[in-house]
mmCIF file of C-alpha atoms in Angstrom:
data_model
loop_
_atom_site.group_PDB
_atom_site.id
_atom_site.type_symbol
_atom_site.label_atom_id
_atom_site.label_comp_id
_atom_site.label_asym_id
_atom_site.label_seq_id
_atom_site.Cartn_x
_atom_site.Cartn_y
_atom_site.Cartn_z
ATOM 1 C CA UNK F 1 110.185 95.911 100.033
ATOM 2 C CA UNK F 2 109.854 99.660 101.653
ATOM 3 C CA UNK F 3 107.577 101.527 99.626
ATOM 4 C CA UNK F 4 106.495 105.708 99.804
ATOM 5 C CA UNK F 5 102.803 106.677 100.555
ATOM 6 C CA UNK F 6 101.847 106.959 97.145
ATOM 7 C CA UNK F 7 98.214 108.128 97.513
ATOM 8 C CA UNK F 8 95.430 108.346 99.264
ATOM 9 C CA UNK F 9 91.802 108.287 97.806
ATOM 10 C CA UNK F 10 88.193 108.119 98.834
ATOM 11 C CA UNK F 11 86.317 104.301 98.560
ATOM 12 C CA UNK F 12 82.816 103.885 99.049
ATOM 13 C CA UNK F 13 80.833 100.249 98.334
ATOM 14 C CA UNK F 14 77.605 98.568 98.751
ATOM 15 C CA UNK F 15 77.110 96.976 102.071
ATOM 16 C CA UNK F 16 73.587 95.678 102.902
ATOM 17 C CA UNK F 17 71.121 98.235 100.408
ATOM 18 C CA UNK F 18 73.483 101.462 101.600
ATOM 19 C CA UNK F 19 76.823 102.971 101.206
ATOM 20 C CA UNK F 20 79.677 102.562 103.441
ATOM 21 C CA UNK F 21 82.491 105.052 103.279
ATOM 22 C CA UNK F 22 86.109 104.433 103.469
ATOM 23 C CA UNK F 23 89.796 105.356 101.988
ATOM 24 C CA UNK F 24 92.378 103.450 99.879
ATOM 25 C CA UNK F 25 95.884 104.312 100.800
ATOM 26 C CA UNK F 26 98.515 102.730 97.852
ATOM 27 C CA UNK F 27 102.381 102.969 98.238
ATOM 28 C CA UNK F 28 104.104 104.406 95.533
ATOM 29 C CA UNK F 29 103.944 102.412 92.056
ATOM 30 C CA UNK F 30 106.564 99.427 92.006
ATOM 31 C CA UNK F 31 109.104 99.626 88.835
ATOM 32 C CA UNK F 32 108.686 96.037 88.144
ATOM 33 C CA UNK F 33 104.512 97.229 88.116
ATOM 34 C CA UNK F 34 103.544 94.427 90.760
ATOM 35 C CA UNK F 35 100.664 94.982 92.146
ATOM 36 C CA UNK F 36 100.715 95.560 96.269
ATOM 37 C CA UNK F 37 98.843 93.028 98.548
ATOM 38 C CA UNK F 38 96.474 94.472 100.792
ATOM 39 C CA UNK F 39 95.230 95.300 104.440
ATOM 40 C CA UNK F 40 92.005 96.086 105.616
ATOM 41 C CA UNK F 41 91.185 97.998 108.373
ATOM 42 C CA UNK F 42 88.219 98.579 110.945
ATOM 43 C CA UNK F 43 88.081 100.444 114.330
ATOM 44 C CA UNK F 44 86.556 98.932 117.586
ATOM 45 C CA UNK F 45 83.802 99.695 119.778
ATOM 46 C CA UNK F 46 82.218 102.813 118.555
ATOM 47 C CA UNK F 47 85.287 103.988 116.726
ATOM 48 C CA UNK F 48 85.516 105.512 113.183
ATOM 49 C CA UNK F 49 88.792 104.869 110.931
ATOM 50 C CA UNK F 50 90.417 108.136 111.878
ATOM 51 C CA UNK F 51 90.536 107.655 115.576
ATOM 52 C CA UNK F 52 94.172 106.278 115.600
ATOM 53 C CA UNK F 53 94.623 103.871 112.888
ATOM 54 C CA UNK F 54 96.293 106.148 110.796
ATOM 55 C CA UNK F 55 99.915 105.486 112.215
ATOM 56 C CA UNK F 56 99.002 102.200 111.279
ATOM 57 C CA UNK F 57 97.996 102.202 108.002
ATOM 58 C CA UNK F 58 101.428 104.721 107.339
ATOM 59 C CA UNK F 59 103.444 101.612 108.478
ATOM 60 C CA UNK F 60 101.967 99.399 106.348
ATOM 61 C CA UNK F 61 101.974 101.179 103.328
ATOM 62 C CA UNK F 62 105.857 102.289 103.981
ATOM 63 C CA UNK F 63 106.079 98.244 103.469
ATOM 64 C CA UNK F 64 104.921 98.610 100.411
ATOM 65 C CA UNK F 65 100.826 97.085 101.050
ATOM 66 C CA UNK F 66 97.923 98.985 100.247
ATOM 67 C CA UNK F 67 95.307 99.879 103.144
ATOM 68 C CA UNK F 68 91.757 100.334 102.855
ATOM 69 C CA UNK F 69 90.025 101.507 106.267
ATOM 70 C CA UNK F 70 86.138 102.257 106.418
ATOM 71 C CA UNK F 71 83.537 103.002 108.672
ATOM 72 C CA UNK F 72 80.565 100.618 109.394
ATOM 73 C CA UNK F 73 77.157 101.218 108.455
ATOM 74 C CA UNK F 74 75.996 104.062 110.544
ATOM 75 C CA UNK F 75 79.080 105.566 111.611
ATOM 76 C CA UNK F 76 80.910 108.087 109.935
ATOM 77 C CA UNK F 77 80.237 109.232 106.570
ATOM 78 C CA UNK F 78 78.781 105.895 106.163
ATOM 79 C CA UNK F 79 75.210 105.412 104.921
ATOM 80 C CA UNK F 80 72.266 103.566 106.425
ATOM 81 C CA UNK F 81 69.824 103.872 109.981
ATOM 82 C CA UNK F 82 69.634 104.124 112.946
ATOM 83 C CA UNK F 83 72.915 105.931 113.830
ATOM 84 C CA UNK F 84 76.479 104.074 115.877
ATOM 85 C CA UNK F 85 74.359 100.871 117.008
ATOM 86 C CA UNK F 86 77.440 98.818 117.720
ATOM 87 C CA UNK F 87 76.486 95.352 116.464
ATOM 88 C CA UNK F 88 79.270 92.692 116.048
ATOM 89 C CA UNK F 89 77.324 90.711 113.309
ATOM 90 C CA UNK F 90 76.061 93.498 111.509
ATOM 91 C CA UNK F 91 79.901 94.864 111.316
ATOM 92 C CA UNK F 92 81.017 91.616 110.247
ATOM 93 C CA UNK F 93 78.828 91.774 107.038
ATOM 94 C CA UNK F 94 80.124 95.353 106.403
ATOM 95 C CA UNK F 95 83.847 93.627 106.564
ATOM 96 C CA UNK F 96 82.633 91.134 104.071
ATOM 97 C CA UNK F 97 81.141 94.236 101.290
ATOM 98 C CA UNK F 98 84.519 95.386 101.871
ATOM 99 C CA UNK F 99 86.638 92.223 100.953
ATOM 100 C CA UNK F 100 84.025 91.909 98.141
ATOM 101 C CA UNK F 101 84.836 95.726 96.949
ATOM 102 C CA UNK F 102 88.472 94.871 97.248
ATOM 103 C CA UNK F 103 88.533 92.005 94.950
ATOM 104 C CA UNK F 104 87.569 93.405 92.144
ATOM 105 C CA UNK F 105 89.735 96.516 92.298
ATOM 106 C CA UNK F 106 92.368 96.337 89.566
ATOM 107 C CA UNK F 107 95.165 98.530 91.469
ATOM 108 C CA UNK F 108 95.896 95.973 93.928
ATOM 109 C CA UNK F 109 96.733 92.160 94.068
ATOM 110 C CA UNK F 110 93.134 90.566 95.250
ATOM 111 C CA UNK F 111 94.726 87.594 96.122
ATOM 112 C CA UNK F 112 96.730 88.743 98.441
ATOM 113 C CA UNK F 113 94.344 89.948 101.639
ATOM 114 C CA UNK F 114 94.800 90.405 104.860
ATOM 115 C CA UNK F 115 92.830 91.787 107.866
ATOM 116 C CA UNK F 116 93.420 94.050 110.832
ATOM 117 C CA UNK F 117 91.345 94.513 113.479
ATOM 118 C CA UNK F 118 91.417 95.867 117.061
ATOM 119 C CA UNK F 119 89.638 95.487 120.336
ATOM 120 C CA UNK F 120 85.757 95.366 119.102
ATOM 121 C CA UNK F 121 87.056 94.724 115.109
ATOM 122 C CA UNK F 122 89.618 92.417 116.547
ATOM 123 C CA UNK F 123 87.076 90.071 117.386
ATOM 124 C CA UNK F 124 85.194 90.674 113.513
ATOM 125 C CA UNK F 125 88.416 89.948 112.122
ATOM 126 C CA UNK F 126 88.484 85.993 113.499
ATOM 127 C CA UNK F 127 84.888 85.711 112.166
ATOM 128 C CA UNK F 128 85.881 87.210 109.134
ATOM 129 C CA UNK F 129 89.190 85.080 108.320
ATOM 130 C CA UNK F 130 86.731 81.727 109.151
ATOM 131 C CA UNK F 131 84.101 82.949 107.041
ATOM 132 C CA UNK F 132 86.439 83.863 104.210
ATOM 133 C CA UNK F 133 89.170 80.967 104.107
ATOM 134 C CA UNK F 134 89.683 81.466 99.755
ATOM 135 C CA UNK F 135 89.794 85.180 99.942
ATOM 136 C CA UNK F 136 91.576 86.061 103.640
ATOM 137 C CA UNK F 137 95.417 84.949 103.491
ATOM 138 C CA UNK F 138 96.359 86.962 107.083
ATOM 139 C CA UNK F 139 94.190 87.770 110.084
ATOM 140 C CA UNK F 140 95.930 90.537 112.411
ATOM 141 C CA UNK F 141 93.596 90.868 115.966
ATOM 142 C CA UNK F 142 95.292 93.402 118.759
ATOM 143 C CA UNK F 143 93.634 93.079 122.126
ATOM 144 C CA UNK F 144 90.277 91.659 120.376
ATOM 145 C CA UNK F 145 87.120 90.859 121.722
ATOM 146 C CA UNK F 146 86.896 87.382 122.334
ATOM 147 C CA UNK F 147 83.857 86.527 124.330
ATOM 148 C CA UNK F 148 80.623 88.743 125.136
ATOM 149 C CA UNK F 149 80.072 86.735 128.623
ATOM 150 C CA UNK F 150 83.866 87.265 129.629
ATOM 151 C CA UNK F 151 83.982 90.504 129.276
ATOM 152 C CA UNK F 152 80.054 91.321 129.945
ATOM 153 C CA UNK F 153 81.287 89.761 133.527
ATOM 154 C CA UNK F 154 83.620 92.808 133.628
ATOM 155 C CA UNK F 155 80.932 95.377 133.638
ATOM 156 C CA UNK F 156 80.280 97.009 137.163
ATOM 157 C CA UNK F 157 77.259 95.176 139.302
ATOM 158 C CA UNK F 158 76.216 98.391 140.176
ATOM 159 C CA UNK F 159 75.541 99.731 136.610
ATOM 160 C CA UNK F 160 73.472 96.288 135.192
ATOM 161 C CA UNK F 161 70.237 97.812 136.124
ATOM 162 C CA UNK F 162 70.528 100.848 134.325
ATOM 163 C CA UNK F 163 72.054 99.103 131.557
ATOM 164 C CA UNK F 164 69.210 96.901 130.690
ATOM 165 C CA UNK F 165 66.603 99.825 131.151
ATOM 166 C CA UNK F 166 68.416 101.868 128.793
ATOM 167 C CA UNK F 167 68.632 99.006 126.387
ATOM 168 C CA UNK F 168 65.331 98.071 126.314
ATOM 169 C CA UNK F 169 63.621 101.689 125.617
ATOM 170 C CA UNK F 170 66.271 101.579 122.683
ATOM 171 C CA UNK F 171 64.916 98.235 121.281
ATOM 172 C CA UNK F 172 61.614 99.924 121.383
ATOM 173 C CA UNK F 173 62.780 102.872 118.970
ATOM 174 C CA UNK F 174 61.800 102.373 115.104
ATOM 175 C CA UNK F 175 64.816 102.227 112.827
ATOM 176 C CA UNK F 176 63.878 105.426 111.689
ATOM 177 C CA UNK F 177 63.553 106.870 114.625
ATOM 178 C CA UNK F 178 66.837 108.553 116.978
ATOM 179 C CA UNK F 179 68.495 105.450 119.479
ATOM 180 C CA UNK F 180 68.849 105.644 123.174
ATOM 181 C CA UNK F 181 72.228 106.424 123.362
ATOM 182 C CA UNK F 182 74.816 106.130 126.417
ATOM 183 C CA UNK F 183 77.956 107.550 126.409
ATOM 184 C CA UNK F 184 80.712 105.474 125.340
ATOM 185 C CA UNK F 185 82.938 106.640 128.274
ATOM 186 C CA UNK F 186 82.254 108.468 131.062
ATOM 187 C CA UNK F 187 84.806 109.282 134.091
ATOM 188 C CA UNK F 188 83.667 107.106 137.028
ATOM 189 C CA UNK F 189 79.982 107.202 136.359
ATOM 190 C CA UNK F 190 77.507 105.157 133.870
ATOM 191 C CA UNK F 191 78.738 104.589 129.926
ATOM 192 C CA UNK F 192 79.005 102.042 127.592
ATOM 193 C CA UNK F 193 83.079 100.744 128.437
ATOM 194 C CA UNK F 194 83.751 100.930 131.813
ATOM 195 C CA UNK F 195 87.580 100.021 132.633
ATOM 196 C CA UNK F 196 90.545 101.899 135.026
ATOM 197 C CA UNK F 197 92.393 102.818 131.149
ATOM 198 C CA UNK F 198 88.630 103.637 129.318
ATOM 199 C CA UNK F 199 88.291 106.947 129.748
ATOM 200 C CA UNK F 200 91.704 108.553 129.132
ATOM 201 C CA UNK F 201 92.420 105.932 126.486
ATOM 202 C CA UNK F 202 89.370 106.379 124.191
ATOM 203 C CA UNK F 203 89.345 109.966 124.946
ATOM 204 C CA UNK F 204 92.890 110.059 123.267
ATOM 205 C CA UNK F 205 92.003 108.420 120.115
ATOM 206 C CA UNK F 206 89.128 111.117 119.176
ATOM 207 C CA UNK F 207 90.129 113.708 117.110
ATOM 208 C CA UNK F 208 89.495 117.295 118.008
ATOM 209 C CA UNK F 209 85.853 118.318 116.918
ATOM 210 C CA UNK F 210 84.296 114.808 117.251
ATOM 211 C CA UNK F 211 83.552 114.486 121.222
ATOM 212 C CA UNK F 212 80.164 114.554 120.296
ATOM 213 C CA UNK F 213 80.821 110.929 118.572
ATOM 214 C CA UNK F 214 80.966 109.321 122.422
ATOM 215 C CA UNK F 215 77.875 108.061 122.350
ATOM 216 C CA UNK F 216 76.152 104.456 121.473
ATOM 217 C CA UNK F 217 72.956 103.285 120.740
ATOM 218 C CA UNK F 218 71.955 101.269 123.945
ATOM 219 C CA UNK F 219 70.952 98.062 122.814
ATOM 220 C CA UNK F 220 74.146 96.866 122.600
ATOM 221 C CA UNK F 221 73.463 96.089 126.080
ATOM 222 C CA UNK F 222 71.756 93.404 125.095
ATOM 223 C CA UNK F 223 73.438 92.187 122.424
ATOM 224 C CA UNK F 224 76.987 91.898 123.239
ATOM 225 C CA UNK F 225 77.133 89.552 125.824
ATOM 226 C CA UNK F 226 75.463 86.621 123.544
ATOM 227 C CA UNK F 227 78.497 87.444 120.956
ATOM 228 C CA UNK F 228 81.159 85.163 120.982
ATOM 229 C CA UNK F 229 83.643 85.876 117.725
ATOM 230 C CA UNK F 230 86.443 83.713 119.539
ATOM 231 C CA UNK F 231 84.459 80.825 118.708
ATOM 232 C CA UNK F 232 85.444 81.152 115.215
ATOM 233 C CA UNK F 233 89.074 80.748 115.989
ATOM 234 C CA UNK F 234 89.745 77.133 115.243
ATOM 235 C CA UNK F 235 88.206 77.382 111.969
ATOM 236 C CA UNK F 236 90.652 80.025 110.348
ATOM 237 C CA UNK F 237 92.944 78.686 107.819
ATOM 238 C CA UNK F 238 95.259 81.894 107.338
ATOM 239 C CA UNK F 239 97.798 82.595 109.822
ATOM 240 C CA UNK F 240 97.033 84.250 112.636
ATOM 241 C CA UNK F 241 98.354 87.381 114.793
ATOM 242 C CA UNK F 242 96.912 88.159 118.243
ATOM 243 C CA UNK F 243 98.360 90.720 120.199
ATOM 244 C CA UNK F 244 97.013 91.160 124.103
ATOM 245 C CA UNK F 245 97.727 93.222 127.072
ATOM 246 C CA UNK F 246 98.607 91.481 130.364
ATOM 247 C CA UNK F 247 96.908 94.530 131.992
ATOM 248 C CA UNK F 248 94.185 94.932 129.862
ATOM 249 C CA UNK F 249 91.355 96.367 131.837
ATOM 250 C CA UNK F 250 88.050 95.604 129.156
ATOM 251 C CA UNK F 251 88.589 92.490 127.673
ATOM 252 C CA UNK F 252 90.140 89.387 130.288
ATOM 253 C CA UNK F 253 93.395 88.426 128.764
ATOM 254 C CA UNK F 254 92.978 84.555 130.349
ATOM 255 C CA UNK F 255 90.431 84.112 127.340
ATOM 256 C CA UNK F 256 92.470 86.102 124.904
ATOM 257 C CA UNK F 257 94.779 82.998 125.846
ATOM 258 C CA UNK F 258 92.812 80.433 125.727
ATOM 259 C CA UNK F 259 91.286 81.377 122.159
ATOM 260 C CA UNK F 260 94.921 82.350 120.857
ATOM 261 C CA UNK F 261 96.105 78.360 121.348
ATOM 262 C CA UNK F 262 92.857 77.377 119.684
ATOM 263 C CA UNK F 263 93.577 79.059 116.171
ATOM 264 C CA UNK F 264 95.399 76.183 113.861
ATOM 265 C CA UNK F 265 98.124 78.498 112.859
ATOM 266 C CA UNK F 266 98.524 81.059 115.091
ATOM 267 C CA UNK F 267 101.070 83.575 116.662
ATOM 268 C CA UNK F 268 100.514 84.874 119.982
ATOM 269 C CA UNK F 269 102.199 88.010 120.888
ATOM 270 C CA UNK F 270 101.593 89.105 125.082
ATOM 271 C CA UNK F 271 103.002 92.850 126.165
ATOM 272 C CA UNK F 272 103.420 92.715 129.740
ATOM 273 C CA UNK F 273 103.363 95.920 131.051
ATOM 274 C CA UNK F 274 100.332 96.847 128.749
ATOM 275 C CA UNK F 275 96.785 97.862 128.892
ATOM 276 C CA UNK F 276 94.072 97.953 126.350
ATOM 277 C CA UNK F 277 94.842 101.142 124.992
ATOM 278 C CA UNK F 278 98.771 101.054 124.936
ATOM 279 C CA UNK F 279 98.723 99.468 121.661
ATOM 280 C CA UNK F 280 98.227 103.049 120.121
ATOM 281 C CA UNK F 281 100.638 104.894 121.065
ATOM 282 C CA UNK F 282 104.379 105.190 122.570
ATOM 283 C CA UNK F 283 106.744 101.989 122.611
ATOM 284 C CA UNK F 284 103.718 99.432 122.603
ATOM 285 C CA UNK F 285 102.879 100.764 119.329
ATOM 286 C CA UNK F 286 106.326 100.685 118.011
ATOM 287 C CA UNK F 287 106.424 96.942 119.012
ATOM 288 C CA UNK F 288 103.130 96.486 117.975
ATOM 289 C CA UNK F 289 103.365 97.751 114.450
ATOM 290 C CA UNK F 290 107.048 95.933 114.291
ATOM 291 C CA UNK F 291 105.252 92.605 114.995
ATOM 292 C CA UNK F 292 102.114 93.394 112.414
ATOM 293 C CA UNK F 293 104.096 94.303 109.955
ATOM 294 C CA UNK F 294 106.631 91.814 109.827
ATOM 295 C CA UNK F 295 103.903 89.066 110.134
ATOM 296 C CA UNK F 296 101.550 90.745 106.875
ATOM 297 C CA UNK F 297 105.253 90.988 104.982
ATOM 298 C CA UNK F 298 105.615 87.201 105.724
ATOM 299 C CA UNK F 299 102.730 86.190 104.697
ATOM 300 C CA UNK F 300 101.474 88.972 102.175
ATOM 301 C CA UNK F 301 104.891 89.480 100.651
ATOM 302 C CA UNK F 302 104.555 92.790 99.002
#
């Protein structure tokens, strides 16, 4: 059922003895006064909830679901120390304060859940919908992060060295004090991502005034390779969406795959001519957001 943007309000909750900060978009109040179903929404590596989800979340609520995107715990507007330390397991209990938040709103339908999730957060997502079987009835993952040795086996020979010094004099900074940080991207020299559609495509998603947001805390160096969300896969109950680039530069679309057949009741969506940033923008997103939005209406009926 196509729905307006009804409105758009600020959402803050507890997650782990701070506040995280976030938005609930609602479509415009139903005659019949059902209440909508509901998405939830995180960015990926580094990213904050305005860096391109947006179109997204319009889509979504146009079909008539509500959409709730936040930013982790040190990103954003969002509470807590030290500052963008991108930490897989530390997002996934943000995700979880969220879904708990959700539930107990009274303007939307808390059995009816899904998740969304993309590249970094597409990997949380899988964690989340095995973690949350009761509350999670759709898991959405576009181009997720499957596997930290996969793609850690991506990252340039040449830059390891530097990596793991940077890493460690950031595991030797006090939470109060300032990280290490590396840039996130960097044209053809040292950063965080390092892939032939990186730079351009994350430099594309930030909004104007926040360049000074491409930057990470270092000791995710060290802790994404040990992270393996696909791992979660065969234990989600909901159905399942994963989207993946055949061209995808960052994360190796062999193991998107291979974790994609391993999820009980899944749907596996491949673009062909895609990279890890197409998703976003142009006719990959129209096919993407087709595909998302047709599989949340199936299985979220709003």
């Amino acid at each position: 059922m196509a729905a307006a943007v009804g409105t758009v309000q600020p959402l803050t909750f507890a997650c782990q003895q701070v506040t995280c900060d976030g938005e609930l978009w609602l479509p415009a109040a139903r005659a019949d006064g059902k209440k909508p179903p509901v998405i939830v929404m995180a960015h990926g590596f580094g990213g904050l909830r305005d860096w391109g989800l947006g179109p997204f979340a319009e889509r979504f609520v146009k079909a008539g679901f509500a959409v709730v995107r936040f930013d982790y715990r040190g990103f954003g507007k969002s509470g807590g120390k030290p500052r963008r330390v991108v930490d897989g397991k530390e997002h996934v209990k943000d995700w979880l304060s969220a879904l708990d938040a959700v539930a107990q709103r009274s303007d939307i339908d808390p059995q009816r859940i899904g998740v969304w999730g993309t590249s970094y957060s597409g990997g949380q997502v899988l964690v989340v919908g095995a973690e949350r079987p009761q509350q999670v009835k759709a898991v959405s993952a576009q181009v997720p992060f499957v596997s930290g040795l996969s793609s850690g086996l991506q990252y340039p020979i040449k830059y390891q060295p530097l990596a793991t010094w940077y890493a460690l004099r950031d595991l030797m900074r006090g939470d109060d004090e300032e990280p290490v940080y590396v840039p996130t991207i960097a044209p053809n020299a040292f950063s965080a991502l390092i892939c032939p559609e990186c730079s351009e495509g994350y430099k594309k998603l930030v909004p104007p005034g926040q360049e000074d947001q491409n930057k990470v805390a270092a000791r995710v160096f060290l802790s994404l390779p040990f992270w393996f969300p696909g791992d979660s896969a065969p234990r989600i109950q909901a159905p399942t969406l994963i989207v993946a680039a055949a061209k995808d530069g960052l994360i190796p679309v062999t193991k998107v795959r291979e974790v994609a057949k391993s999820v009980p009741n899944g749907e596996y969506v491949e673009l062909p001519d895609a990279d890890h940033f197409s998703p976003y923008t142009g006719p990959a997103f129209e096919q993407v957001v087709a595909r998302q939005t047709a599989f949340f209406v199936k299985h979220l009926k709003p």
